[in-house]
Coordinates of C-alpha atoms and ligand atoms in Angstrom, one line a residue:
M252 CA 9.7 3.8 -17.5
S253 CA 6.1 4.0 -18.3
D254 CA 3.3 6.9 -18.8
A255 CA -0.2 6.8 -18.0
D256 CA -3.3 6.2 -21.0
I257 CA -5.2 9.5 -20.3
G258 CA -8.3 9.6 -22.9
D259 CA -11.0 12.3 -23.3
E260 CA -13.6 10.5 -20.9
E261 CA -11.2 10.4 -18.2
V262 CA -10.6 14.2 -18.4
A263 CA -14.6 14.8 -19.4
L264 CA -16.0 12.7 -16.0
V265 CA -13.1 14.2 -13.5
T266 CA -14.9 17.4 -14.8
E267 CA -18.3 15.9 -13.8
V268 CA -17.1 15.2 -10.2
L269 CA -15.3 18.4 -10.2
R270 CA -18.9 20.3 -11.4
S271 CA -21.6 17.7 -9.7
R272 CA -19.4 19.6 -6.3
A273 CA -19.8 15.6 -4.8
L274 CA -15.6 15.5 -4.8
S275 CA -15.6 12.4 -1.6
C276 CA -18.1 9.5 -0.8
G277 CA -20.4 10.5 -3.8
P278 CA -22.1 8.6 -6.2
M279 CA -18.6 8.4 -9.0
L280 CA -17.3 6.6 -6.1
E281 CA -20.4 3.5 -5.4
R282 CA -20.0 4.0 -9.6
F283 CA -16.7 2.6 -9.6
E284 CA -17.0 0.1 -6.9
A285 CA -19.9 -1.7 -8.2
A286 CA -18.3 -1.2 -12.1
F287 CA -14.8 -3.2 -10.7
A288 CA -16.3 -5.7 -9.0
S289 CA -18.4 -6.6 -11.8
R290 CA -15.5 -6.8 -13.9
I291 CA -13.5 -9.2 -11.1
G292 CA -15.5 -11.0 -10.2
A293 CA -16.4 -10.7 -6.5
R294 CA -19.5 -9.7 -4.8
F295 CA -17.9 -6.4 -2.8
A296 CA -15.1 -4.0 -3.8
V297 CA -13.8 -1.0 -1.5
A298 CA -11.8 1.2 -3.1
V299 CA -9.3 2.9 -0.9
S300 CA -6.4 5.5 -0.4
S301 CA -3.8 3.6 -2.0
G302 CA -2.6 -0.7 -2.4
T303 CA -0.7 0.1 0.1
A304 CA -4.1 0.6 2.5
G305 CA -5.7 -2.5 0.7
L306 CA -3.7 -4.4 1.8
H307 CA -3.2 -2.5 5.6
L308 CA -7.1 -2.6 6.0
A309 CA -7.4 -6.8 4.1
L310 CA -5.1 -8.0 7.1
I311 CA -6.7 -6.2 9.8
A312 CA -10.0 -8.1 8.4
A313 CA -7.9 -11.1 8.7
G314 CA -7.6 -10.6 12.3
V315 CA -3.8 -9.3 11.9
G316 CA -2.6 -7.9 15.2
E317 CA 0.7 -7.0 17.2
G318 CA 3.1 -10.6 17.3
D319 CA 0.9 -12.2 14.7
L320 CA 2.4 -14.1 11.7
V321 CA 2.0 -13.5 7.6
I322 CA 4.0 -15.3 5.5
T323 CA 4.4 -13.9 2.3
T324 CA 7.0 -13.5 -0.1
P325 CA 10.8 -11.6 -0.1
Y326 CA 10.8 -11.0 -3.9
S327 CA 8.0 -8.4 -4.1
F328 CA 7.1 -4.0 -3.7
V329 CA 7.7 -3.7 -0.5
A330 CA 4.5 -2.4 0.7
S331 CA 2.9 -6.3 0.5
A332 CA 4.7 -7.2 3.6
N333 CA 5.2 -3.3 5.6
A334 CA 0.8 -3.9 5.2
A335 CA 2.0 -6.8 8.3
L336 CA 4.4 -4.6 10.2
Y337 CA 2.3 -1.5 10.3
Q338 CA -0.2 -4.7 13.3
R339 CA 3.6 -5.0 14.6
A340 CA 2.7 -8.3 13.2
V341 CA 5.8 -10.2 12.5
P342 CA 6.5 -11.5 8.5
V343 CA 7.5 -15.0 7.2
F344 CA 9.0 -15.1 4.3
V345 CA 8.4 -18.4 2.0
D346 CA 11.7 -18.8 -0.8
I347 CA 10.5 -18.4 -4.4
D348 CA 10.1 -20.6 -7.5
P349 CA 13.6 -20.2 -9.3
V350 CA 11.1 -20.6 -12.6
T351 CA 8.0 -18.3 -12.4
L352 CA 10.0 -15.8 -9.2
N353 CA 6.0 -16.4 -7.8
I354 CA 6.1 -17.6 -4.3
D355 CA 6.8 -21.8 -3.8
P356 CA 3.7 -23.2 -3.1
G357 CA 5.0 -26.4 -1.9
Q358 CA 6.9 -24.5 0.9
V359 CA 4.1 -22.5 1.8
Q360 CA 1.9 -25.5 2.4
Q361 CA 5.5 -26.9 4.4
A362 CA 5.3 -23.8 6.6
V363 CA 1.5 -23.2 7.0
H364 CA 1.7 -27.1 8.4
D365 CA 4.3 -26.5 10.6
L366 CA 3.7 -23.1 11.9
Q367 CA 0.6 -24.9 13.6
S368 CA 2.7 -25.7 16.7
P369 CA 5.4 -23.5 18.7
D370 CA 8.2 -26.6 18.2
A371 CA 11.6 -26.2 17.0
R372 CA 9.8 -27.1 13.7
G373 CA 7.3 -24.4 13.5
R374 CA 10.1 -22.1 14.8
R375 CA 12.8 -22.4 11.9
W376 CA 10.5 -20.3 10.1
L377 CA 10.4 -17.4 11.8
P378 CA 12.4 -14.6 11.2
R379 CA 15.9 -14.6 13.7
R380 CA 14.6 -11.3 15.5
R381 CA 11.0 -10.7 16.2
N382 CA 9.3 -7.4 17.5
A383 CA 7.1 -8.8 19.7
G384 CA 8.4 -12.3 19.8
G385 CA 6.0 -13.4 17.1
A386 CA 4.2 -15.8 19.9
G387 CA 0.9 -14.9 18.0
R388 CA -0.8 -16.6 15.3
L389 CA -0.6 -17.8 11.8
K390 CA -3.7 -15.4 10.7
A391 CA -2.8 -14.4 7.0
V392 CA -1.1 -16.1 3.8
V393 CA 0.1 -12.8 1.0
P394 CA 0.6 -14.4 -2.1
V395 CA 1.5 -11.2 -4.6
H396 CA 1.3 -11.9 -9.1
V397 CA 4.3 -11.3 -9.6
F398 CA 4.9 -9.1 -12.5
G399 CA 1.2 -9.3 -13.0
Q400 CA 1.7 -13.4 -13.3
P401 CA -0.8 -14.9 -11.3
A402 CA 1.0 -17.4 -8.1
D403 CA 0.2 -20.5 -8.1
M404 CA -2.8 -20.3 -5.8
D405 CA -4.9 -23.5 -5.2
P406 CA -2.3 -25.3 -3.2
I407 CA -1.7 -22.0 -1.7
V408 CA -5.0 -22.2 -0.9
A409 CA -6.1 -25.5 0.0
A410 CA -3.4 -25.5 2.6
A411 CA -4.9 -21.7 4.4
R412 CA -8.4 -23.3 5.0
Q413 CA -7.1 -26.6 6.7
Y414 CA -6.2 -24.4 9.0
D415 CA -8.7 -21.5 9.4
V416 CA -5.6 -19.3 7.8
A417 CA -6.9 -16.0 5.8
V418 CA -5.6 -14.9 2.3
V419 CA -5.4 -11.6 0.9
E420 CA -4.0 -11.9 -2.6
D421 CA -1.5 -8.5 -3.0
A422 CA -3.3 -8.6 -6.9
C423 CA -2.2 -5.0 -7.3
E424 CA 0.6 -6.2 -10.9
A425 CA -2.4 -8.7 -12.2
I426 CA -6.3 -6.7 -12.4
G427 CA -7.3 -8.8 -15.4
G428 CA -4.8 -11.9 -15.0
E429 CA -6.5 -15.6 -14.9
Y430 CA -5.3 -18.3 -13.0
R431 CA -6.6 -22.3 -14.4
G432 CA -9.2 -19.5 -16.4
R433 CA -10.0 -18.1 -13.1
R434 CA -10.1 -14.2 -12.2
V435 CA -7.2 -13.1 -10.3
G436 CA -9.0 -11.1 -7.7
A437 CA -11.7 -13.8 -6.7
L438 CA -9.1 -16.4 -5.7
G439 CA -8.8 -15.8 -2.0
D440 CA -10.9 -14.2 0.9
A441 CA -10.1 -10.5 -0.4
S442 CA -7.5 -9.2 -3.0
V443 CA -6.1 -6.0 -3.4
F444 CA -5.5 -3.8 -6.4
G445 CA -3.5 -0.4 -7.2
F446 CA -4.3 2.0 -8.8
F447 CA -0.7 3.8 -9.3
P448 CA -0.2 5.6 -12.5
N449 CA 2.5 2.8 -13.2
K450 CA 0.3 -0.1 -12.7
Q451 CA -2.6 -1.2 -15.9
M452 CA -5.1 1.1 -15.3
T453 CA -4.9 4.2 -13.0
T454 CA -6.9 6.6 -10.3
G455 CA -3.9 8.3 -9.8
E456 CA -3.0 7.6 -6.5
G457 CA -5.6 4.8 -5.5
G458 CA -6.4 1.0 -4.5
L459 CA -9.5 -1.4 -3.7
V460 CA -10.0 -4.0 -1.5
A461 CA -12.2 -7.2 -3.2
T462 CA -14.5 -9.8 -1.0
D463 CA -17.2 -12.0 -1.4
D464 CA -18.0 -11.4 2.4
A465 CA -20.5 -9.1 3.7
G466 CA -18.9 -8.8 6.7
W467 CA -15.0 -8.0 5.3
A468 CA -17.3 -5.8 3.1
N469 CA -18.7 -3.9 6.1
L470 CA -15.5 -4.0 8.6
L471 CA -13.1 -2.6 5.8
R472 CA -15.7 0.7 4.6
S473 CA -15.8 1.6 8.5
L474 CA -11.7 1.4 8.8
R475 CA -10.7 3.1 5.2
N476 CA -13.7 6.3 7.0
Q477 CA -12.1 6.5 11.0
G478 CA -14.4 3.5 12.0
R479 CA -17.6 4.9 12.0
D480 CA -20.0 1.6 11.1
D481 CA -22.3 2.0 7.9
G482 CA -25.3 4.2 8.4
S483 CA -24.1 5.5 12.0
A484 CA -25.0 8.5 13.0
W485 CA -21.7 11.0 11.4
L486 CA -19.3 11.2 14.3
S487 CA -19.7 7.7 16.3
Y488 CA -16.8 5.5 16.0
S489 CA -16.6 1.5 16.9
R490 CA -13.0 0.6 16.1
L491 CA -9.9 2.6 15.6
G492 CA -10.1 3.4 11.2
F493 CA -8.3 5.4 8.9
N494 CA -8.6 7.6 5.9
Y495 CA -7.8 5.4 3.7
R496 CA -10.9 7.1 1.6
L497 CA -10.5 7.2 -2.3
D498 CA -12.3 10.7 -3.6
D499 CA -14.8 10.9 -6.0
M500 CA -12.3 12.3 -9.4
S501 CA -10.1 9.4 -9.1
A502 CA -12.7 7.1 -9.0
A503 CA -14.0 9.0 -11.9
I504 CA -10.7 8.6 -13.8
G505 CA -11.2 4.5 -12.8
V506 CA -14.7 4.7 -14.2
A507 CA -13.1 5.9 -17.3
Q508 CA -10.1 3.2 -17.5
L509 CA -12.1 0.2 -16.2
R510 CA -14.2 1.4 -19.5
R511 CA -11.2 1.0 -21.8
L512 CA -8.8 -1.4 -19.7
D513 CA -9.5 -4.4 -21.6
E514 CA -7.8 -2.4 -24.4
L515 CA -5.3 -0.5 -22.1
L516 CA -4.9 -4.5 -21.3
A517 CA -4.3 -5.9 -25.3
R518 CA -1.4 -2.8 -26.3
R519 CA 0.2 -3.7 -23.3
E520 CA -0.1 -8.0 -24.5
R521 CA 1.1 -6.3 -27.8
V522 CA 4.3 -4.5 -26.5
A523 CA 5.7 -7.3 -24.3
A524 CA 5.0 -9.5 -27.4
A525 CA 7.0 -7.1 -30.2
Y526 CA 9.4 -6.9 -26.7
T527 CA 9.8 -11.1 -26.9
E528 CA 10.4 -11.2 -30.3
R529 CA 12.9 -9.3 -29.9
L530 CA 14.6 -10.8 -27.8
A531 CA 17.2 -12.9 -29.9
I532 CA 20.1 -12.2 -27.3
P533 CA 22.6 -14.6 -25.8
G534 CA 21.7 -14.9 -21.9
V535 CA 18.3 -12.5 -22.0
A536 CA 15.6 -14.3 -20.9
P537 CA 11.6 -13.0 -20.6
M538 CA 9.5 -13.8 -18.4
P539 CA 8.7 -18.2 -18.6
L540 CA 5.1 -18.2 -18.4
H541 CA 3.2 -21.1 -16.2
P542 CA 0.7 -23.6 -17.4
A543 CA -1.5 -22.5 -14.8
T544 CA -1.3 -19.0 -16.0
T545 CA -4.1 -18.8 -18.8
R546 CA -3.8 -15.0 -18.7
R547 CA -1.1 -12.9 -17.9
S548 CA -1.3 -9.1 -17.4
W549 CA 1.0 -7.4 -18.5
F550 CA 2.7 -5.2 -15.3
V551 CA 5.7 -4.1 -16.4
Y552 CA 8.1 -6.1 -18.9
V553 CA 11.0 -8.3 -17.1
V554 CA 14.1 -9.9 -18.3
R555 CA 16.0 -12.5 -15.8
F556 CA 19.7 -12.9 -16.9
A557 CA 21.8 -15.5 -17.4
P558 CA 24.9 -15.8 -14.2
E559 CA 27.6 -14.1 -17.0
V560 CA 25.7 -11.0 -17.6
D561 CA 26.3 -9.0 -15.2
R562 CA 23.0 -7.2 -14.7
D563 CA 24.2 -4.2 -12.8
G564 CA 27.0 -3.2 -15.7
V565 CA 24.6 -3.5 -17.8
M566 CA 21.7 -1.2 -16.0
R567 CA 24.4 1.2 -15.9
A568 CA 25.5 1.0 -19.9
L569 CA 21.8 1.5 -21.0
A570 CA 21.6 4.3 -18.4
D571 CA 25.0 5.9 -20.3
A572 CA 22.3 4.8 -24.3
G573 CA 19.8 7.1 -22.3
V574 CA 17.1 4.3 -21.5
P575 CA 16.1 4.2 -18.2
S576 CA 15.6 0.7 -16.5
R577 CA 15.1 -0.8 -13.2
P578 CA 16.5 -3.7 -10.9
Y579 CA 13.3 -4.7 -10.0
F580 CA 13.2 -6.6 -7.2
P581 CA 15.1 -6.2 -4.4
C582 CA 14.7 -8.4 -2.1
I583 CA 12.3 -7.1 0.9
H584 CA 14.6 -8.5 3.2
L585 CA 17.5 -7.4 2.9
Q586 CA 16.1 -4.0 2.8
P587 CA 18.7 -2.6 5.6
F588 CA 14.6 -1.4 7.9
Y589 CA 13.6 -5.3 7.7
R590 CA 17.7 -6.9 8.3
E591 CA 17.8 -4.3 11.4
Q592 CA 14.4 -4.9 13.2
F593 CA 13.7 -9.0 12.2
G594 CA 18.1 -10.1 11.8
F595 CA 17.2 -11.2 8.1
Q596 CA 20.9 -11.7 6.4
P597 CA 22.2 -12.2 2.7
G598 CA 21.6 -16.4 1.7
D599 CA 18.4 -16.5 3.8
F600 CA 16.0 -17.0 0.8
P601 CA 18.5 -17.5 -2.5
H602 CA 16.4 -17.9 -4.9
A603 CA 14.9 -14.4 -4.4
E604 CA 17.8 -13.2 -4.0
A605 CA 19.5 -14.8 -7.1
A606 CA 16.1 -13.3 -9.1
S607 CA 16.9 -9.7 -7.3
Q608 CA 20.4 -9.9 -8.7
A609 CA 19.3 -11.2 -11.9
T610 CA 16.6 -9.7 -13.1
L611 CA 15.7 -6.1 -14.5
A612 CA 12.6 -3.6 -16.2
L613 CA 12.7 -2.1 -19.0
P614 CA 11.1 0.9 -20.5
F615 CA 7.4 -0.5 -20.5
H616 CA 3.7 1.4 -20.8
A617 CA 0.6 0.2 -23.1
N618 CA 1.5 3.3 -25.4
L619 CA 5.4 2.3 -26.1
S620 CA 6.2 2.7 -30.2
I621 CA 7.9 -0.4 -32.0
E622 CA 10.4 2.5 -32.9
A623 CA 11.3 3.2 -29.0
I624 CA 11.4 -0.9 -29.0
D625 CA 13.2 -1.7 -31.1
F626 CA 15.9 1.3 -29.9
V627 CA 15.9 -0.3 -25.9
V628 CA 16.1 -3.6 -27.5
E629 CA 19.5 -2.3 -29.5
R630 CA 21.0 -0.9 -26.2
L631 CA 20.4 -3.9 -24.6
A632 CA 22.2 -6.2 -26.8
E633 CA 25.0 -4.0 -27.0
A634 CA 25.1 -3.6 -23.6
V635 CA 24.7 -6.7 -22.8
S636 CA 27.9 -8.1 -24.6
G637 CA 29.7 -5.3 -23.2
C638 CA 29.6 -6.7 -19.3
R639 CA 29.8 -10.9 -19.6
R640 CA 32.1 -11.8 -17.0
P641 CA 35.3 -14.3 -17.6
A642 CA 33.3 -17.7 -18.0
A643 CA 35.8 -18.2 -14.0
S644 CA 34.5 -15.5 -12.3
H645 CA 30.0 -15.9 -12.3
A646 CA 29.8 -16.9 -8.9
G647 CA 33.2 -15.4 -7.5
A648 CA 32.8 -11.9 -5.7
E649 CA 35.9 -10.6 -8.0
V650 CA 34.1 -9.5 -10.5
P651 CA 35.6 -6.4 -13.0
P652 CA 33.5 -3.6 -13.3
C653 CA 31.4 -3.4 -16.6
Ligands
LIG1162 C1 1.9 -1.4 -6.7 C2 1.6 -2.5 -5.3 C3 1.4 -2.2 -4.5 C4 0.6 -1.2 -4.5 O1 1.0 -0.2 -4.2 P1 0.8 1.2 -3.9 O2 1.2 2.6 -5.1 O3 0.3 1.7 -2.5 O4 -0.6 1.9 -4.5 C5 1.0 -3.1 -3.5 N1 2.3 -4.6 -4.6 C6 2.6 -4.5 -5.5 C7 3.2 -5.9 -5.5 C8 2.9 -3.3 -6.1 O5 2.9 -3.9 -7.2

């Protein structure tokens, strides 16, 4: 499905760290953070142990606590919503735009506005069941740049600013992306990146929070390091913190990857273009480009099937032909834990649910060969032609197994 691109420079820099024996909190970490901040155009960058850890810390910095509300999308990787749950906050899902599959900015505006009052208008956005009662305030909006296409940020940020609500970009899938000519990662109060090996750049495990706010940056540094204050005596703790540090070997990989980022992104773009050129299969569409997207960063290559194509059947047929694929994303609100905890039900977010049943991620990485792409697309065409549903049963439950 994916493959990290690790070159000689990564090996050399990791070796340098190992030989220096400054394995944690060393100069390589600072080098990585400085390079990253300048790359995305943020004043501060705080590296952490994963994208998930970064989301957690950013929400703490946004003041999210027990019973507070956090608006986010149900069509994402589960971590973007889990971060709110770590703080015992209540996730307020807002449905997606059915075309771009990013959170619907108009509905976010409405939700931000409605949630200022505790009456029925505000309550209709809340989950049926709520852990701490959901009596807290709306503290943050977490838009996700799904598959590397920036969410429509301007209306979201405008609504949040009006009510003093923080905006934390989940930019884990979108490094290098641009929205209306502005770089992803510098569009809200803070942004979070992830460096798992399937992302556009990797550190092994790893993540980072970027912000322009010096207060947030200091707090984030303290929180990732057991709650210690910057410059304070070793073993003096001002707040409840975590061990969310990134080690210097990982930072070294990050420094090397960042230097090659433009090349890595360009290669992914070429692989994506090669897929799109070949995708003349009826009932199969590539992800559309939103007019506000000035640059899409390619994280995964996802196709969307027309209703007459049985996605799960296609996935099985591809697997039989030796092609891995993933049903990406399953809806977060329909995961067993979320249903049990918050009472979500099928039908709650119809656009997200329709998308999650019709999208499929194909094998994708910077070094995928043209031969491999041809092979995948040929097998996909065969799989799709064998998995068309009879015309009358598109929406029906009685779909014969492919
Ligand atoms: C990858 C990813 C994350 C973070 O993942 P980690 O594995 O914790 O680094 C968060 N949100 C989204 C949308 C992601 O794709």
